[in-house]
CSV table of C-alpha atoms in Angstrom, one decimal:
chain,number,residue,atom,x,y,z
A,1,UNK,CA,-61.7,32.6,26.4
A,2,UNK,CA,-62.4,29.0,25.3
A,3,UNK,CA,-63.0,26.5,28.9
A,4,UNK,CA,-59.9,24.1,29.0
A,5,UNK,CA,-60.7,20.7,27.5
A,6,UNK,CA,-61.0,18.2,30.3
A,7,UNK,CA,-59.4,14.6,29.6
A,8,UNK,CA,-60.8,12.0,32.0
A,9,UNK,CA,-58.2,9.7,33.9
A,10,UNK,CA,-58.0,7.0,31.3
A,11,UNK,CA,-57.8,8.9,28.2
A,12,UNK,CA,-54.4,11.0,29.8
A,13,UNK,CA,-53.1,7.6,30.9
A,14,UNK,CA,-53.5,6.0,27.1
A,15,UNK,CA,-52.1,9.2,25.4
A,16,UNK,CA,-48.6,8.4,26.4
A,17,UNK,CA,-48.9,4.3,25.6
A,18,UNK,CA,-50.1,6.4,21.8
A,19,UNK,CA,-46.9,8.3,21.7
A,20,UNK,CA,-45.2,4.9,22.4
A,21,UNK,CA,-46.5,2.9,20.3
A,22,UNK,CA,-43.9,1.0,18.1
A,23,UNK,CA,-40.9,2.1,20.0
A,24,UNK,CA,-39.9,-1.4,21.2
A,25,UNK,CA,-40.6,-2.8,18.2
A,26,UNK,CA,-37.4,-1.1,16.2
A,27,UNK,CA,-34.4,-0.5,18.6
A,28,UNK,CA,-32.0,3.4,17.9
A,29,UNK,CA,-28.4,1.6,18.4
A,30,UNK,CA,-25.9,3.4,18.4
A,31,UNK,CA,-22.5,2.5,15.7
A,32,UNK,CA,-19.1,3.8,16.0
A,33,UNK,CA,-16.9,5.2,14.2
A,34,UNK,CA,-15.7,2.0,12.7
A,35,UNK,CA,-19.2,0.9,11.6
A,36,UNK,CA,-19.9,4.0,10.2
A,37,UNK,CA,-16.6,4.2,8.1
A,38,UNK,CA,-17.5,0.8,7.3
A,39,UNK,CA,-21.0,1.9,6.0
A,40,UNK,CA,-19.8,4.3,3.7
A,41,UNK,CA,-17.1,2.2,2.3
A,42,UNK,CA,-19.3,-0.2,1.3
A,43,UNK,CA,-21.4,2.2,-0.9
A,44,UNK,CA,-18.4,2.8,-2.7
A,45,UNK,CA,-18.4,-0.3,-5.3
A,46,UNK,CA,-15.3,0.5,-6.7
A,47,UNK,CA,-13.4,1.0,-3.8
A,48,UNK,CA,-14.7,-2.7,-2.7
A,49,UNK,CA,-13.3,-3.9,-6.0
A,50,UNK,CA,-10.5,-2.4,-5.6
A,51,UNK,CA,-10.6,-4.1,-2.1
A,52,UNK,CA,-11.0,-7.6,-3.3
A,53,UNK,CA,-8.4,-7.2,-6.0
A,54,UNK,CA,-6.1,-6.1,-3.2
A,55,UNK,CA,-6.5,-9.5,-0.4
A,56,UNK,CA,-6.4,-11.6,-4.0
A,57,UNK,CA,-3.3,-9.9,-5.1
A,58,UNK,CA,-1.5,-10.8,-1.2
A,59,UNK,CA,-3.4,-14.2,-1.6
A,60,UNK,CA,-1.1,-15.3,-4.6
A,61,UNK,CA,1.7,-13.3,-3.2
A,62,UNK,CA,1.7,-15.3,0.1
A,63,UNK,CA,1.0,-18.5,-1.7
A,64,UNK,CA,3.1,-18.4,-4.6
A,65,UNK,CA,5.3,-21.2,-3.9
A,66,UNK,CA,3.0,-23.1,-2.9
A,67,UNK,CA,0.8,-22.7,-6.3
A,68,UNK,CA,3.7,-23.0,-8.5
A,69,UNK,CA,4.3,-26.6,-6.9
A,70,UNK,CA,0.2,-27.3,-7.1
A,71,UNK,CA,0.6,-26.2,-11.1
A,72,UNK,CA,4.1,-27.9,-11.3
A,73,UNK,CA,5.8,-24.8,-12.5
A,74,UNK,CA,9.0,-23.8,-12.2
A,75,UNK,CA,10.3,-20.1,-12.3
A,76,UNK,CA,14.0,-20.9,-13.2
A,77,UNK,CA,13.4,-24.3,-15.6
A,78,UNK,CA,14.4,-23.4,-18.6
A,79,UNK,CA,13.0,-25.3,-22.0
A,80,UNK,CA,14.6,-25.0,-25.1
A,81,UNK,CA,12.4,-27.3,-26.6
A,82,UNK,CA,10.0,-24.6,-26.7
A,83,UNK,CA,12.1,-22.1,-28.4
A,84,UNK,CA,13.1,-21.9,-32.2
A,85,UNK,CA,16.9,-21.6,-32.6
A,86,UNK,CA,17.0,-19.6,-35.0
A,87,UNK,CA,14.9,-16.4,-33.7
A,88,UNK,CA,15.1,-17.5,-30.1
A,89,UNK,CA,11.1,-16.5,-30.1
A,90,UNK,CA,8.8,-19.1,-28.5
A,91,UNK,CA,7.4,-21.9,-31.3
A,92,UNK,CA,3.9,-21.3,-31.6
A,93,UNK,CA,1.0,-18.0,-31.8
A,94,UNK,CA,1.0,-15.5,-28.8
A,95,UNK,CA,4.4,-16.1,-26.8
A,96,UNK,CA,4.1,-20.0,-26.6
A,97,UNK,CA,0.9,-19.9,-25.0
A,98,UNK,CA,-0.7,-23.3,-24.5
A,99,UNK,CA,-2.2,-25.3,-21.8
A,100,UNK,CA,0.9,-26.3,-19.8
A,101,UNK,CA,2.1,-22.6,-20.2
A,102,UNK,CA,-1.5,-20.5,-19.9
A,103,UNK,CA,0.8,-16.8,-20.2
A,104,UNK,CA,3.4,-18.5,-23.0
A,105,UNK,CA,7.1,-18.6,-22.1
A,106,UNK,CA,10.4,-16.6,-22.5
A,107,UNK,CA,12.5,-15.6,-25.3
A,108,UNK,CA,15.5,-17.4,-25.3
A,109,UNK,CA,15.0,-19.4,-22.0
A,110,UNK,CA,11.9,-21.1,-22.4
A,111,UNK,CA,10.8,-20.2,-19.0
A,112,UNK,CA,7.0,-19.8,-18.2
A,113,UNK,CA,6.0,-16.6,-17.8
A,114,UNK,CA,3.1,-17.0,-15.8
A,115,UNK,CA,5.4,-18.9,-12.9
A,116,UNK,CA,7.9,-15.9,-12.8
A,117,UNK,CA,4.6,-13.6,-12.5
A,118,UNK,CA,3.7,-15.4,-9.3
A,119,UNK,CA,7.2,-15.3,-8.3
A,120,UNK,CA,7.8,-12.1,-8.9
A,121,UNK,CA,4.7,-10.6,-6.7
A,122,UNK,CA,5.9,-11.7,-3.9
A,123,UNK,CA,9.1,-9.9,-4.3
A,124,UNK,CA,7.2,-6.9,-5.1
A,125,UNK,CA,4.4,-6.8,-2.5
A,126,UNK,CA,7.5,-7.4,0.1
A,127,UNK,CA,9.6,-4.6,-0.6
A,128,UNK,CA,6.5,-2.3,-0.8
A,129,UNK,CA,5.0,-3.3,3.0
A,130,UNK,CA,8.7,-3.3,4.2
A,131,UNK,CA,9.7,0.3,2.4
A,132,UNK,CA,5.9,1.3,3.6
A,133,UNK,CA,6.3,0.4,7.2
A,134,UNK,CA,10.0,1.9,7.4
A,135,UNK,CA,8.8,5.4,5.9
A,136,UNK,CA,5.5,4.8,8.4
A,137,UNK,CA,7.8,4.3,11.6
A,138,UNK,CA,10.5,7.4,10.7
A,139,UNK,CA,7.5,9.9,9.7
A,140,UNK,CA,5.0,9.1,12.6
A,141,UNK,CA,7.8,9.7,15.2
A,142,UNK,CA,9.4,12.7,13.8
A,143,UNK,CA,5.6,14.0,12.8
A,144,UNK,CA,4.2,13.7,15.8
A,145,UNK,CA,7.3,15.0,17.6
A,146,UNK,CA,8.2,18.4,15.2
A,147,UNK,CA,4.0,19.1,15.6
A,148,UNK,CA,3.6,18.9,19.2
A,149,UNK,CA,6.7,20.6,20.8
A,150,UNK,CA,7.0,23.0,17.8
A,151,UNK,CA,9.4,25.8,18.2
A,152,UNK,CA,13.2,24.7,17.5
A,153,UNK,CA,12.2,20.9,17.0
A,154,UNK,CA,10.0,21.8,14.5
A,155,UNK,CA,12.4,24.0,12.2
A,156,UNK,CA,14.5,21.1,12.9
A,157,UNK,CA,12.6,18.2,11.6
A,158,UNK,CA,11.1,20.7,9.0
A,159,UNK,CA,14.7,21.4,7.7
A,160,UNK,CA,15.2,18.0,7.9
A,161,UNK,CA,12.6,16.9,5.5
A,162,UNK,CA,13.3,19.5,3.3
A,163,UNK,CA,17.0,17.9,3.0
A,164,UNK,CA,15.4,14.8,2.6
A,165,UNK,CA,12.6,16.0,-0.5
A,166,UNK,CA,15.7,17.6,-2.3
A,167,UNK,CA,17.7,14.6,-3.1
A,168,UNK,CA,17.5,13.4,-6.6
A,169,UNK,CA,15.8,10.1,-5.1
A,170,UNK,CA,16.2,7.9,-8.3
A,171,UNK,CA,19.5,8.8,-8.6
A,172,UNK,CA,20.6,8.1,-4.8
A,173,UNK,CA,18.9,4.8,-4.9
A,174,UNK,CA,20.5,4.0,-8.1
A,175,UNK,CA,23.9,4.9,-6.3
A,176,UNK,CA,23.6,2.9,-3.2
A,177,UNK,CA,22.0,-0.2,-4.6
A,178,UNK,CA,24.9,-0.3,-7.3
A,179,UNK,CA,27.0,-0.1,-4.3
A,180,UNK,CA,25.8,-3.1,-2.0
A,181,UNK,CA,25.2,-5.5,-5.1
A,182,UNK,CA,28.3,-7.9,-4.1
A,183,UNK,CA,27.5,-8.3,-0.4
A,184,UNK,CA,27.2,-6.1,3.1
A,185,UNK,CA,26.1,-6.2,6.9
A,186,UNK,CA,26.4,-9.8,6.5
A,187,UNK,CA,24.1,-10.2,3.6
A,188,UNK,CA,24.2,-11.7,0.1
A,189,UNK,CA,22.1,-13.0,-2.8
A,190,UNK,CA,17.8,-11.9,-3.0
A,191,UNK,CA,17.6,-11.2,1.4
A,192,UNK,CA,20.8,-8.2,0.7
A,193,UNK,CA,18.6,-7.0,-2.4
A,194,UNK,CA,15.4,-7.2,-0.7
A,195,UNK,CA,16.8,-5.2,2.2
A,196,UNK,CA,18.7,-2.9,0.2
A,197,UNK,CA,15.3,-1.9,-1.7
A,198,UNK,CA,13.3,-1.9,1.2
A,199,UNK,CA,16.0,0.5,3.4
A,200,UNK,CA,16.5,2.8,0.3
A,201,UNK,CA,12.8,3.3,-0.5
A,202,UNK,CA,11.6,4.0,2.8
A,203,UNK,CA,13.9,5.4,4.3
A,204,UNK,CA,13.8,8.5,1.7
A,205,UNK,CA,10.3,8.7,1.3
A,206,UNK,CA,9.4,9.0,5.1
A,207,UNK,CA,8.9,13.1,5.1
A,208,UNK,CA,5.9,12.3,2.6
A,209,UNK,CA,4.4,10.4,5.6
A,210,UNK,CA,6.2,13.0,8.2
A,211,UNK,CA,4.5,16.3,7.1
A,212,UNK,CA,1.2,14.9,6.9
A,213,UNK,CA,1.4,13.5,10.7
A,214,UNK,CA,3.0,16.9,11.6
A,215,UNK,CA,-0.1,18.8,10.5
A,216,UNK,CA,-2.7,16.9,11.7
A,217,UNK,CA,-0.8,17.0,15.0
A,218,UNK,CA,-0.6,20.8,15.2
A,219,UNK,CA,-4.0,20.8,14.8
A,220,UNK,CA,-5.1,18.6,17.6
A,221,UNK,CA,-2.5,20.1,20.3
A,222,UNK,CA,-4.3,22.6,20.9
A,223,UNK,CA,-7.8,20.6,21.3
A,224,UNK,CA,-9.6,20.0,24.5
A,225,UNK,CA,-8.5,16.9,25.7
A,226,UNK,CA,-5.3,17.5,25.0
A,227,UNK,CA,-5.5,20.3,27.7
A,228,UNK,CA,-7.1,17.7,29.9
A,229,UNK,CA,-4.2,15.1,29.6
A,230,UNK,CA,-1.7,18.4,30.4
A,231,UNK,CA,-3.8,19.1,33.4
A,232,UNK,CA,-3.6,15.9,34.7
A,233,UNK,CA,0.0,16.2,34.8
A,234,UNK,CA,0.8,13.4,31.3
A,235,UNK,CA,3.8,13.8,30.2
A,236,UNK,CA,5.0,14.8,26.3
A,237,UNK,CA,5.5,10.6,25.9
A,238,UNK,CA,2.5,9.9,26.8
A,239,UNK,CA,0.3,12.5,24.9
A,240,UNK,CA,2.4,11.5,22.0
A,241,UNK,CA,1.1,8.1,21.8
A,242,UNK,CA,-1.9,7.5,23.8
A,243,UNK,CA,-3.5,10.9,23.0
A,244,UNK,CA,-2.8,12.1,19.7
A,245,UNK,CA,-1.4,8.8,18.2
A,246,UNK,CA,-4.9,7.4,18.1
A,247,UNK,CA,-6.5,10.1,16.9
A,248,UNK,CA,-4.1,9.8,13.6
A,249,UNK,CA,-4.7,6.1,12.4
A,250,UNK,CA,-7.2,7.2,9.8
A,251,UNK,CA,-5.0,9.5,7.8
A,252,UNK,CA,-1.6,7.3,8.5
A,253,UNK,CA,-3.8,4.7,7.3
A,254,UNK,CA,-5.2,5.9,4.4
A,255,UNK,CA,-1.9,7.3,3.1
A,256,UNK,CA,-0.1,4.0,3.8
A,257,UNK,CA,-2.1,2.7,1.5
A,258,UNK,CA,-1.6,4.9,-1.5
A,259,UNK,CA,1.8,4.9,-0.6
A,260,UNK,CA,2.3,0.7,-1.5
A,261,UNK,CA,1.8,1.5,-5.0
A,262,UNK,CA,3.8,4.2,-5.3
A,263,UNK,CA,6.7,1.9,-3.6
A,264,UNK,CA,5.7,-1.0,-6.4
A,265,UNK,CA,6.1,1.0,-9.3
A,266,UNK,CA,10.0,2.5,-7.5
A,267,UNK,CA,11.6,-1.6,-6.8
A,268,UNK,CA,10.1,-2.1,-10.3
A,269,UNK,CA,12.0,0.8,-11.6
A,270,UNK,CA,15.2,0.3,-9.7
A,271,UNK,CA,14.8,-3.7,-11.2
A,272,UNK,CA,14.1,-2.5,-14.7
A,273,UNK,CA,17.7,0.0,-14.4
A,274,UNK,CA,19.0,-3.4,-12.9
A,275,UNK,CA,19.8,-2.2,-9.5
A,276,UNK,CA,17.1,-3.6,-7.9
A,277,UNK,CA,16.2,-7.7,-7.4
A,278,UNK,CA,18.7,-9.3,-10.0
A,279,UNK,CA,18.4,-12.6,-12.1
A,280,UNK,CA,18.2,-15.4,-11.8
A,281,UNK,CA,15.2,-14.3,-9.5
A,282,UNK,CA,11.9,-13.2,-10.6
A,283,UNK,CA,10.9,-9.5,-10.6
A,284,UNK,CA,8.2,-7.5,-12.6
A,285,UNK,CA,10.8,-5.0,-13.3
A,286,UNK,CA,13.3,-7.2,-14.5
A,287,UNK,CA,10.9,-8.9,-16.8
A,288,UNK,CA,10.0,-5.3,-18.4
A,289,UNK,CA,13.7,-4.9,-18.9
A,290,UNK,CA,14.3,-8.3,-20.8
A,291,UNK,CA,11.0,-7.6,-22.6
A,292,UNK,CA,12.1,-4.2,-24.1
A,293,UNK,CA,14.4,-6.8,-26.5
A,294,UNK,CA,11.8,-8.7,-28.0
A,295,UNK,CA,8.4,-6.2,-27.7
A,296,UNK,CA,8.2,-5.6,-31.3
A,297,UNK,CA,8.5,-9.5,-32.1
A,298,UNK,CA,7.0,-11.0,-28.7
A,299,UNK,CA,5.0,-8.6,-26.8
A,300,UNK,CA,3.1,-11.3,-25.1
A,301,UNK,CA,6.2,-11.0,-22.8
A,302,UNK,CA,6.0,-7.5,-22.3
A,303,UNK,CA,2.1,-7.2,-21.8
A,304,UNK,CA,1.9,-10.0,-19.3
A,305,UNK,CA,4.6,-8.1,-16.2
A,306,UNK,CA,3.0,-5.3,-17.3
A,307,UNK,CA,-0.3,-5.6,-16.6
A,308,UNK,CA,0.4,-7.5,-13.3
A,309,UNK,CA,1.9,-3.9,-12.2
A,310,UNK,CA,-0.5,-1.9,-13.7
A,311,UNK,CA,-3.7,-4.2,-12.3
A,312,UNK,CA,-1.8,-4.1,-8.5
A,313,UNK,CA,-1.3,-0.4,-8.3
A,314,UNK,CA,-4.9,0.4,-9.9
A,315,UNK,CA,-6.0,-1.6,-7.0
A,316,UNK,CA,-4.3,-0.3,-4.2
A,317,UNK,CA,-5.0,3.3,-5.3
A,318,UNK,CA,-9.1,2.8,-6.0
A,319,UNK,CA,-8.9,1.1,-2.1
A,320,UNK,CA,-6.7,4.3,-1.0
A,321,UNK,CA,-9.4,6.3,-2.6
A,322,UNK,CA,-12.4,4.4,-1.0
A,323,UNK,CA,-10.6,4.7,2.7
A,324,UNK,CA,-10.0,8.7,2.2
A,325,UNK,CA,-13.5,8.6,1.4
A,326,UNK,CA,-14.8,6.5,3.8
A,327,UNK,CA,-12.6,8.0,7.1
A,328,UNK,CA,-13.0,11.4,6.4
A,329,UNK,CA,-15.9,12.1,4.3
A,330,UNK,CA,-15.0,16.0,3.9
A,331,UNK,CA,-12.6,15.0,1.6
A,332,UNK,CA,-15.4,14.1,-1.0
């Protein structure tokens, strides 16, 4: 056997200042959840696109009014001037596009296209948070409700979305908007449109949002602190929103946001059958339903609402995308 190696005083006090050495000099800090989410979402360079387009797109929404009145344009003006009376087409190449009206101007009316564009996205963008945050409320509740207790409530609500999945949505909407156009619950005019849209929307598109919450509850009822909560004598309440509410921001989140688009492209629908937002006032849909008589003459008109809806929902989904991504990266 070899003699042990014998290490004098100052050479076993300097081996642990070796071992050391550098430590202070870069810091381990810890990040949570949030930062780490964060992280990966901003690898994704598509998802920030999508992003940016997204706080743009409420940007003009929110300041519409304001930047038709900076540009001096008027959604409603209309200027015949600019129309030939014999084809009631715009005078000039490309719709009547020229400096004072950068997107050209209506068939027939004269009005500038690119001031009913602004106008109409706030119209859109509204019904689409309000119809997203209606299905959001009903779903969460019954979601978290039919997953935890289970049993009876949960063939319930379960039978209940099932009813709810199985209506011919289009048509229903179609049905009750036609209904309310002249005036109800106090209502008239663009707020009784807006409400009616945002009512009909969410309120039959909440057991999209509902079964998702229901599943991701079943699956944290039966985790740890959960048991812990139940020990300590919480109530149903209680665990329903301070426990496993919390827990559930990612996915609602997530889903809320690929929901927007999908809520766009129904009040522009609804608009374009003329049961949703009706003229004189500004919509994306209605503009794709006047377009559909001049396309093959004008189809400036048509491009310009169109690509508006087609840029906003491309956005929302790529930053949907990104979030899933970024929140739960199993999903990859």
């Amino acid at each position: 056997m070899t003699a042990p190696i014998e290490t004098t005083g100052s050479q076993a006090e300097a081996q642990p200042e070796a071992v050391l050495d550098g430590v202070e000099a870069k810091k381990i800090e810890g990040r949570s959840l949030g930062q780490i989410a964060w992280t990966r979402f901003k690898r994704d360079k598509v998802a920030v696109a999508g992003g940016v387009i997204v706080i743009l797109l409420i940007l003009v929404a929110v300041l519409s009014r304001p930047i038709q009145s900076m540009l001096g344009l008027d959604p409603n003006a209309l200027d015949q001037d600019l129309i030939d009376a014999n084809t009631s087409l715009p005078k000039g190449d490309f719709g009547g596009m020229s400096w004072d009206h950068p997107l050209g101007v209506e068939p027939k009316f004269g009005r500038d296209i690119l001031a009913r564009v602004l106008e109409g996205s706030w119209v859109s963008l509204v019904v689409a948070f309000g119809a997203t945050i209606l299905s959001n409320v009903i779903g969460v509740v019954l979601g978290l409700v039919a997953g935890y207790y289970g049993g009876r409530v949960d063939s319930i609500v379960s039978r209940l979305m099932d009813t709810f999945l199985a209506f011919p949505l289009l048509l229903f909407a179609i049905a009750i908007s036609a209904t309310l156009q002249g005036g109800a619950f106090g209502l008239e005019g663009l707020p009784l449109h807006i409400s009616v849209l945002i009512f009909v929307i969410g309120f039959f598109n909440w057991p999209y949002m509902g079964r998702i919450v229901r599943g991701q509850t079943m699956a944290l009822r039966e985790r740890e602190f959960i048991d812990a909560s139940r020990g300590m004598g919480a109530g149903g309440p209680y665990i329903l929103f301070k426990e496993l509410l919390p827990n559930l921001v990612a996915p609602i989140v997530v889903y809320s946001t690929l929901l927007i688009p999908t809520n766009i492209i129904f009040e522009a629908s609804l608009s374009f059958l003329g049961v949703g937002i009706q003229p004189p006032q500004a919509s994306w849909g209605g503009m794709l339903n006047q377009a559909t008589r001049y396309f093959q003459v004008d189809p400036q008109y048509m491009i310009v609402p169109g690509l508006a809806i087609f840029i906003t929902v491309l956005a929302f989904n790529l930053l949907g995308d990104g979030l899933r991504d970024a929140l739960d990266p199993r999903s990859r």
